[in-house]
Short mmCIF file of C-alpha atoms in Angstrom, two decimals:
data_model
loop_
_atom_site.label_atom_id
_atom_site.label_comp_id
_atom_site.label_asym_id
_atom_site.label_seq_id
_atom_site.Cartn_x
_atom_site.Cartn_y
_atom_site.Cartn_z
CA UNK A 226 127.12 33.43 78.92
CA UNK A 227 128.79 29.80 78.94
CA UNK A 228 127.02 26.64 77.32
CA UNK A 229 125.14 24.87 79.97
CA UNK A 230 126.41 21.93 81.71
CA UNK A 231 124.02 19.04 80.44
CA UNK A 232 122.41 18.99 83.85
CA UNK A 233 121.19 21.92 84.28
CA UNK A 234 118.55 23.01 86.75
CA UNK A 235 115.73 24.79 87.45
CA UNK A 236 118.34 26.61 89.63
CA UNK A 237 120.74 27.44 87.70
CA UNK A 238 118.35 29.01 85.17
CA UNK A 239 117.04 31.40 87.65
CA UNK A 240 120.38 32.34 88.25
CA UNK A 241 120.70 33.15 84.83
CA UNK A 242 117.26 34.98 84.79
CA UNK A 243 118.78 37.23 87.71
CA UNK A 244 122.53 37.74 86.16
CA UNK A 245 120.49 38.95 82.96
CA UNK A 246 117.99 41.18 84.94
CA UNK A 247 120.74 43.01 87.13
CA UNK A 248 122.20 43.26 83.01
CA UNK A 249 119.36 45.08 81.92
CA UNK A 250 118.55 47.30 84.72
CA UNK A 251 121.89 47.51 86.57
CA UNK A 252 120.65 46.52 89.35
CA UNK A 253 122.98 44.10 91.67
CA UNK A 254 122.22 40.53 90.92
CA UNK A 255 121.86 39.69 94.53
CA UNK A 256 118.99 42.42 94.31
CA UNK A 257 117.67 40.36 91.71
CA UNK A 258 115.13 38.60 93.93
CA UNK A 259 113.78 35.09 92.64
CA UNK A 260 110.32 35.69 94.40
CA UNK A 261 109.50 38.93 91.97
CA UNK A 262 107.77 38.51 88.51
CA UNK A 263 109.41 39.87 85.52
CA UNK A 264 107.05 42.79 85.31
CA UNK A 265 109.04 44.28 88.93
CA UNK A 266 111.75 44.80 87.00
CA UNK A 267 110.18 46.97 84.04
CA UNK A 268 111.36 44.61 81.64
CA UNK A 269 109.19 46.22 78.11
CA UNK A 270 108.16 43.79 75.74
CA UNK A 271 111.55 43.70 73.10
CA UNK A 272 113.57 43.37 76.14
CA UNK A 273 111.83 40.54 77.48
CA UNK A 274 111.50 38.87 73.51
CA UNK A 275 115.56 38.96 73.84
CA UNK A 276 115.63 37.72 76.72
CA UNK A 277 113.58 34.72 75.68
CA UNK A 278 116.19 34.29 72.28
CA UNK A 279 119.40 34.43 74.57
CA UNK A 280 118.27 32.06 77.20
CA UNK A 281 116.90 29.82 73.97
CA UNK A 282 120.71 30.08 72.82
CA UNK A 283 122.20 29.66 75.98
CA UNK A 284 119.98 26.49 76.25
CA UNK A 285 120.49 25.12 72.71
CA UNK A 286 116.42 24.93 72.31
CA UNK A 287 115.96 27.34 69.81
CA UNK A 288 111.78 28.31 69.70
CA UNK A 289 111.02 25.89 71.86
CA UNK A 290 109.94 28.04 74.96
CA UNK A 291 107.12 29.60 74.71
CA UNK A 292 107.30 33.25 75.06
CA UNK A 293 104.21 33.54 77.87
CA UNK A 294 105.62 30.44 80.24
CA UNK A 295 107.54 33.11 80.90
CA UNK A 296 105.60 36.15 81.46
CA UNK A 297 102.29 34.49 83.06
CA UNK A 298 104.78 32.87 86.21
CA UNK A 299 104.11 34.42 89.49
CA UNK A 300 107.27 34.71 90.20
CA UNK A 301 111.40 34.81 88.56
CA UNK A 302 112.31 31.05 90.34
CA UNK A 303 108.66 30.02 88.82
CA UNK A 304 109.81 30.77 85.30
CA UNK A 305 112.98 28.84 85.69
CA UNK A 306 111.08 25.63 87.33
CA UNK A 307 108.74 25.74 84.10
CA UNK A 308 111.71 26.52 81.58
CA UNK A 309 113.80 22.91 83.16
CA UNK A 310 110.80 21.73 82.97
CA UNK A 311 110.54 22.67 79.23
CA UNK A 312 113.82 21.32 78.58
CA UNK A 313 113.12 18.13 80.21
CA UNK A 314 110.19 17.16 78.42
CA UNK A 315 112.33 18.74 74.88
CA UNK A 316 115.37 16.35 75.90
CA UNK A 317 113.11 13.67 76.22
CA UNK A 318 111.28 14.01 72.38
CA UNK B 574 98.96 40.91 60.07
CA UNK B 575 100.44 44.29 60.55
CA UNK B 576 102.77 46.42 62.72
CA UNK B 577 102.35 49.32 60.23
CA UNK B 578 102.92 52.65 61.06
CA UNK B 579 100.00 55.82 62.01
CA UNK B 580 97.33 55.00 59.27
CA UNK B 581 94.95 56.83 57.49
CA UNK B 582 90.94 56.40 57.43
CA UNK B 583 90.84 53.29 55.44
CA UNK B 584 94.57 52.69 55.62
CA UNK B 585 97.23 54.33 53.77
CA UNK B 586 99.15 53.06 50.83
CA UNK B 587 102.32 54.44 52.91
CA UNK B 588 101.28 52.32 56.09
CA UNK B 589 100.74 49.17 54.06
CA UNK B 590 103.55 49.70 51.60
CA UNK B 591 106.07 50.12 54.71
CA UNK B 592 104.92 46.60 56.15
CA UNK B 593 104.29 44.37 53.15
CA UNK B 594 106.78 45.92 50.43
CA UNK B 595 109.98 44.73 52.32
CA UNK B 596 109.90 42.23 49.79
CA UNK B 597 108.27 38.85 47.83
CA UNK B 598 111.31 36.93 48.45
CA UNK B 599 111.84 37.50 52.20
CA UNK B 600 108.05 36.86 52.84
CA UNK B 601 108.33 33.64 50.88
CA UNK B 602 111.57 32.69 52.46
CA UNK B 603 109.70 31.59 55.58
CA UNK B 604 105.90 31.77 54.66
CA UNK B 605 104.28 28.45 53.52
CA UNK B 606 104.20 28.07 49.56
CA UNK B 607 100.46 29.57 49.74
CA UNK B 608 102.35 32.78 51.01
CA UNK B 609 99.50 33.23 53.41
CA UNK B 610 100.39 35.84 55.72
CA UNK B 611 97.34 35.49 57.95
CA UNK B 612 96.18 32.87 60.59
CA UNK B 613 95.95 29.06 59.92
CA UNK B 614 92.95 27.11 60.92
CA UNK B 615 93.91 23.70 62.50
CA UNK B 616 89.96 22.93 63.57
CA UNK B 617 89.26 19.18 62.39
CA UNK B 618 93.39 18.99 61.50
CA UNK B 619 96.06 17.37 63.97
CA UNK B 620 97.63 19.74 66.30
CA UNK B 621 101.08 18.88 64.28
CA UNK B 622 99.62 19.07 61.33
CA UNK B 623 102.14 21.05 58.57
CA UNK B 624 101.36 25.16 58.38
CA UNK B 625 100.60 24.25 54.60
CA UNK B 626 98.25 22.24 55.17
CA UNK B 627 96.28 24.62 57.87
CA UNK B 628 96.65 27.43 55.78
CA UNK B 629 94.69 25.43 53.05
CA UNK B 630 91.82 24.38 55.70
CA UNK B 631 91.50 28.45 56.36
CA UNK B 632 91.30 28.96 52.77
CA UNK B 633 88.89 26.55 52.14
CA UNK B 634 86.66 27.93 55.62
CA UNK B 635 86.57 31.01 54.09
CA UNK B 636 85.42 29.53 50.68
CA UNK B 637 82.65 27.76 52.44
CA UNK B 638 81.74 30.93 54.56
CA UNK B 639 80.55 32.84 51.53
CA UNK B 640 78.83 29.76 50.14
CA UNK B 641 81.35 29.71 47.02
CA UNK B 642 79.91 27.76 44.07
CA UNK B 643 80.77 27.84 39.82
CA UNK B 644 79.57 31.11 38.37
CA UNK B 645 79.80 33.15 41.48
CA UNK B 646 82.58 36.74 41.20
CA UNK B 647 83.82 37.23 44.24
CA UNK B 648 85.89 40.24 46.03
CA UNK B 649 88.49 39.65 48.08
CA UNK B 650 89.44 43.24 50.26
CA UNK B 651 92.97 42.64 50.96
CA UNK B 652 94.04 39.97 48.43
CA UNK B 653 97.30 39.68 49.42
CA UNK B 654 99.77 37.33 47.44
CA UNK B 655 96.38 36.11 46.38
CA UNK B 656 95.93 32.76 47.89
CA UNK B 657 92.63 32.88 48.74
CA UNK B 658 91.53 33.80 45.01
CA UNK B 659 92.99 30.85 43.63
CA UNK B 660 91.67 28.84 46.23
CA UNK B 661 87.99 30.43 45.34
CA UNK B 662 88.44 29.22 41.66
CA UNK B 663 90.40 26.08 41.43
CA UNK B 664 88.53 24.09 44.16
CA UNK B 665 85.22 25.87 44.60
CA UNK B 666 84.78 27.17 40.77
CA UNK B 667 84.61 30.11 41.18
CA UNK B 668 84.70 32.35 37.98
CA UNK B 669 86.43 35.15 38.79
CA UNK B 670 87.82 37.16 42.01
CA UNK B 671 88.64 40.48 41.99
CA UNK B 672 91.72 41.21 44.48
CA UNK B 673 92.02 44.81 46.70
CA UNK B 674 95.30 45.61 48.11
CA UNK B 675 97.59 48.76 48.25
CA UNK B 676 100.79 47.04 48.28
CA UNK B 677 102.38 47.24 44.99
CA UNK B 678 104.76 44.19 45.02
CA UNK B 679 101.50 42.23 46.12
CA UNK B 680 99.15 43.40 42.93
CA UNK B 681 102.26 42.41 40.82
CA UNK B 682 103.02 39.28 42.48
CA UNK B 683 99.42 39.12 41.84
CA UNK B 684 99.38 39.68 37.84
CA UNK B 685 102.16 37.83 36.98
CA UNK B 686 100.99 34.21 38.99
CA UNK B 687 97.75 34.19 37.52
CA UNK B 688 95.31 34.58 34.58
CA UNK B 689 92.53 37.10 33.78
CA UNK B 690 90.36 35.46 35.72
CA UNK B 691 91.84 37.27 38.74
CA UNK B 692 92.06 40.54 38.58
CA UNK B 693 93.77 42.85 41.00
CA UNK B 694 93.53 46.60 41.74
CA UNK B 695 96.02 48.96 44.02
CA UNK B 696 93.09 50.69 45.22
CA UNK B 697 91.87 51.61 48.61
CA UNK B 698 88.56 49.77 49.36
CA UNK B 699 86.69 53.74 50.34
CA UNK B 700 87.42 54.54 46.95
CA UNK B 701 86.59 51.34 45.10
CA UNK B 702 83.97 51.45 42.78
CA UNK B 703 83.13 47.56 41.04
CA UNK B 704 81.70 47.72 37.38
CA UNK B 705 79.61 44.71 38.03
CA UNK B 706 78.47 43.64 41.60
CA UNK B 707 79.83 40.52 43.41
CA UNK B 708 78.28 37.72 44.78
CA UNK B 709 80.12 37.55 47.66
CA UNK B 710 83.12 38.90 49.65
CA UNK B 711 86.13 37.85 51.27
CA UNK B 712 88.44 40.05 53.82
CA UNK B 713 91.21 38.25 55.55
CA UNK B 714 93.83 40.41 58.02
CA UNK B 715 92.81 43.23 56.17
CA UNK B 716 90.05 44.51 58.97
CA UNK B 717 93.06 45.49 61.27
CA UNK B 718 94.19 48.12 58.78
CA UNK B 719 91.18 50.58 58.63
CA UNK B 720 91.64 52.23 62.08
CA UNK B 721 94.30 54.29 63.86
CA UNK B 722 94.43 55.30 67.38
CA UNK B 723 93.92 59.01 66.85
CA UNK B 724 90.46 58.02 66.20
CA UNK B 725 87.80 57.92 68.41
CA UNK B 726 85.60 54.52 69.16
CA UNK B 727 82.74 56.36 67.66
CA UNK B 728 84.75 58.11 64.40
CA UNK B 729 86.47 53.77 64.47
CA UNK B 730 82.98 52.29 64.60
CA UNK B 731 81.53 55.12 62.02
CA UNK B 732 84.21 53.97 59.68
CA UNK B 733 83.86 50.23 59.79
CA UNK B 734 79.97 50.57 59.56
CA UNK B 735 81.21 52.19 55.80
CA UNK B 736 83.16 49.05 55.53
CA UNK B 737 79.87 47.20 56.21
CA UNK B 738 77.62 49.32 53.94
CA UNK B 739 80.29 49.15 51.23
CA UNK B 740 80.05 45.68 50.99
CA UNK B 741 76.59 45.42 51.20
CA UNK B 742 76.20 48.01 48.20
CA UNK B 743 79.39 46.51 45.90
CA UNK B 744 76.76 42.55 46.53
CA UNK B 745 73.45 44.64 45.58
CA UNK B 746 72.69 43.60 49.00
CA UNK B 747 72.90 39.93 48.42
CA UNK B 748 76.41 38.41 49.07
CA UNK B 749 77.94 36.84 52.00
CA UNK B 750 80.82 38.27 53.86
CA UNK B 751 83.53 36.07 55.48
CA UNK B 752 86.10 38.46 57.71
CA UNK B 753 88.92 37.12 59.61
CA UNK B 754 90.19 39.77 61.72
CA UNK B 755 92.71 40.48 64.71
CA UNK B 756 90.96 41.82 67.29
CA UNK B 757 91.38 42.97 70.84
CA UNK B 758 91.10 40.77 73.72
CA UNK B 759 91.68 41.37 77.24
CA UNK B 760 93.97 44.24 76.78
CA UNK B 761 92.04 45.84 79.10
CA UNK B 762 90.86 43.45 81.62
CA UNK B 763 93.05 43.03 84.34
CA UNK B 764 96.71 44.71 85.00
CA UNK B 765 98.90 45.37 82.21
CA UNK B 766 101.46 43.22 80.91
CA UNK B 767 104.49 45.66 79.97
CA UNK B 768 105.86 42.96 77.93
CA UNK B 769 102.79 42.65 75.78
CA UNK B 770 101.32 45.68 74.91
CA UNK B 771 101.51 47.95 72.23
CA UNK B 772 104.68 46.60 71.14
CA UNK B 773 102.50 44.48 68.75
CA UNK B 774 100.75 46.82 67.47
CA UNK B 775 102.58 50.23 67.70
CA UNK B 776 100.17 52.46 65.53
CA UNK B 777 97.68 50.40 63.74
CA UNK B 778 94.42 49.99 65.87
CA UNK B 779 92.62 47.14 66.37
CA UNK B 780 88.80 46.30 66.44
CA UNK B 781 86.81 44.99 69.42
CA UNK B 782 84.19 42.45 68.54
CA UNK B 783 81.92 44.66 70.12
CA UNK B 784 82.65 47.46 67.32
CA UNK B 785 82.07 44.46 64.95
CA UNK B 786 79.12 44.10 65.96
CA UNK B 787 77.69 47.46 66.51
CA UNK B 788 79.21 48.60 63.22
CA UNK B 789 77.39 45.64 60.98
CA UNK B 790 74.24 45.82 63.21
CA UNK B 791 70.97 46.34 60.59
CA UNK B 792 73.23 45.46 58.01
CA UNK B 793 74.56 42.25 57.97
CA UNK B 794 73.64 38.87 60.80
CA UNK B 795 76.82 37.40 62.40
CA UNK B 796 75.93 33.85 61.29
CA UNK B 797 78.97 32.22 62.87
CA UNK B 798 81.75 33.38 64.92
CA UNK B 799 85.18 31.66 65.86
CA UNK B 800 87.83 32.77 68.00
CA UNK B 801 90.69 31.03 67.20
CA UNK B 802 93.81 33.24 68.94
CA UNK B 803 95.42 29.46 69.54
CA UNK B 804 95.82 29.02 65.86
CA UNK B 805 97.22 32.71 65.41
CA UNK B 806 99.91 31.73 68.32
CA UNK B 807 100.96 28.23 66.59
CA UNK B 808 100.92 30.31 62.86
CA UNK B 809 103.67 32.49 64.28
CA UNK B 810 105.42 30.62 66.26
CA UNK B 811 105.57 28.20 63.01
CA UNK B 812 106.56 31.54 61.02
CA UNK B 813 109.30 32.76 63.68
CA UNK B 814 110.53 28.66 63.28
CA UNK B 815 110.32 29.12 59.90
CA UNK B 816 112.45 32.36 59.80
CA UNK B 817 115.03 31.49 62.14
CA UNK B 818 115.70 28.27 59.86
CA UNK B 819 115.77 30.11 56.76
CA UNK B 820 118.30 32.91 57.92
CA UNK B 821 120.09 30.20 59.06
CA UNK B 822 120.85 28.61 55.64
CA UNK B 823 121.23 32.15 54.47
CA UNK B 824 117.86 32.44 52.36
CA UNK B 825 116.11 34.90 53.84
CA UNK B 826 118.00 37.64 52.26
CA UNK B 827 120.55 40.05 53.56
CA UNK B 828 118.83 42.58 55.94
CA UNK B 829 119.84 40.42 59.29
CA UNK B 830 117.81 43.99 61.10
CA UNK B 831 114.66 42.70 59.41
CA UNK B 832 115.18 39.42 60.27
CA UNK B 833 115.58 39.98 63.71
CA UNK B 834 112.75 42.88 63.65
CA UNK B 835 110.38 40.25 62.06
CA UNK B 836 111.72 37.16 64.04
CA UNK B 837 111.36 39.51 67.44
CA UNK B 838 107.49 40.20 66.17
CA UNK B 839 106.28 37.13 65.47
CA UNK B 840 107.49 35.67 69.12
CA UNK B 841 105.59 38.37 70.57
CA UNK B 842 102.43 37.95 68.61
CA UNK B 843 102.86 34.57 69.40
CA UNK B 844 102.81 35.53 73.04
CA UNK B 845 100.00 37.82 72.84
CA UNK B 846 97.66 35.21 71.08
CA UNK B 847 98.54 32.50 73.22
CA UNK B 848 98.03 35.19 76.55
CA UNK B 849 94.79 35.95 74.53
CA UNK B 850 95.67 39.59 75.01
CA UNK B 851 95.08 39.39 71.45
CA UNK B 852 92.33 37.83 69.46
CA UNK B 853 91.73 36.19 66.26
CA UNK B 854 87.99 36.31 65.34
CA UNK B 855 86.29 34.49 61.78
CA UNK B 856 82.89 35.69 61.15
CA UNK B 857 80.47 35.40 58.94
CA UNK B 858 78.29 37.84 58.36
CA UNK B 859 74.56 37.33 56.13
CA UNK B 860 72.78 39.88 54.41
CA UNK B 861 69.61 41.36 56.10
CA UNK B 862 67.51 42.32 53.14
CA UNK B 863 66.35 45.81 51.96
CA UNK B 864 62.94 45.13 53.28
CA UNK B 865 63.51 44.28 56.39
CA UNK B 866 66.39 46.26 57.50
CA UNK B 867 65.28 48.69 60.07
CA UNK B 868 65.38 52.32 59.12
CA UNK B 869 68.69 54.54 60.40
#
């Protein structure tokens, strides 16, 4: 994965949730649909805690998002709306 | 807290030896200098407020609970690095504590920070026999232990009710017990969450409050009762901070699998408290007397 570009968006993140996913399960990452939860996928619990550490990396924010912003969204394109979010209000402290 | 391995009635040294005997140094590489490896208690603190300071607050709570005062001998079942022993006798004067725990590196971490007025014993609290009683007990994150999945609610709630009558026999039937125990939440209410499951806790089995409460019932009142799973989710998120920053600067030893194992763990705890999949309960428990306790 590349560094972000310092404007990154709630859309680009979801495109990284859905390159990841089709990762993981080898599924194609147009199959990868935004509207699905994580859960869809079968994504266990370590899977999903890496997940969380490489898109912490990827973002340089390190701990900062919390683990069940991501698992209690409705839906893949929620997640990433509350993770820019995250990193809005963490660029902001 | 624990992701121990298949345990025994009562918890095996094995199972609590694999989980705590990894090592003093990595433990205090990222706990705070209490090395209290158990919820924090930020009620009455600032949500910001240091871990250090929180973990302090819980110690003291738990002091309080049990009514601590000069003169009393208190038990603590599951003394760990023994925080809340010291705590017991250098702010509440306590005159001595008597630690449990079946790690080894803990009893000797134990012995070597303090004086005789703590003493510590590798010894499984079914087998534990005190010379003199205690005026009251103290169990923190020790509760989680006893159980295992292989055994059924009734042979789970038959062996904490021991736990129960234990105490009451090791206090003549007169000391308080403060318990600060993981327990389950709404694991089963509502669908599943694959992500947090039993990845937490592989093998060790966790307590409802209802077996808490059917267990101690005719024994012991529940007095007070706190669920605090938000201050278990802040503890390990602080922890997994805590790690990640110490690995970082190359002080939390050389194992980078435990690291990672550990650092993995306390994100999903974190998770689970904060999803309240998983609970964090604080009770205190009073004494019914002889007399009026009815008759089994």
């Amino acid at each position: 994965m590349t560094s972000p570009a310092p404007g990154i968006t709630a859309v680009d993140i979801e495109k990284w949730f859905q390159l990841h996913i089709a990762s993981l399960t080898g599924l194609p990452p147009e199959e990868v649909s935004g509207a699905a939860d994580f859960e869809s996928f079968g994504i266990d619990s370590v899977q999903g805690v890496d997940m969380l550490v490489a898109l912490e990396n990827w973002l340089a924010m390190p701990d900062d998002i919390p683990m069940e912003l991501l698992f209690e969204a409705p839906s893949i394109a929620e997640a990433a709306s509350r993770v820019a979010d995250c990193k809005a209000r963490a660029a902001r402290s | 807290m624990t992701a121990a391995p298949a345990i025994e009635a009562g918890g095996s040294a094995a199972a609590i030896r694999h989980h705590y005997d990894v090592g003093n140094d990595f433990y205090s590489a990222w706990l705070d200098p209490t090395m209290a490896y158990s919820c924090a208690m930020w009620d009455g603190l600032p949500d910001d407020a240091p871990l250090e300071e929180a973990q302090h607050r819980k110690l003291r709570y738990h002091s309080e609970s049990i009514g601590a005062a000069p003169g009393m001998r208190v038990l603590d079942v599951g003394c760990g690095w023994g925080a809340q022993m010291r705590t017991l006798i250098d702010d509440f004067g306590v005159s001595s504590c008597t630690g449990l725990t079946l790690s080894e590196e803990q009893a000797a971490f134990v012995r070597a920070n303090n004086g005789p007025e703590i003493a510590v014993e590798s010894t499984n609290w079914h087998e534990y026999s005190p010379a003199m009683p205690f005026d009251g007990i103290v169990s923190i994150g020790a509760f989680e232990h006893f159980a295992h999945p292989e055994q059924s609610q009734e042979e789970r709630r038959a062996l904490y009710r021991r736990f129960f009558e234990s105490c009451l026999s090791w206090t003549e039937g007169r000391g308080r017990l403060s318990l600060q125990t993981i327990a389950y939440g709404s694991i089963d209410a509502g669908k599943a969450n694959p992500f947090i499951t039993t990845d937490i806790f592989p093998a060790a089995e966790l307590p409802t409050l209802e077996d808490i409460v059917v267990a101690s019932q005719g024994l012991y009142r529940i007095v007070r009762l706190r669920d605090d799973a938000q201050d278990y989710a802040r503890t390990c998120e602080l922890w997994a901070k805590r790690l990640r920053q110490a690995a970082a600067r190359g002080e939390a030893g050389g194992d980078a699998e435990l690291i990672d194992r550990y650092y993995r763990y306390l994100r999903l705890s974190a998770a689970g408290f904060s999803m309240r999949r998983i609970v964090l309960l604080r009770l205190r428990f009073d004494p019914i007397p002889r007399t009026t306790r009815p008759p089994r």
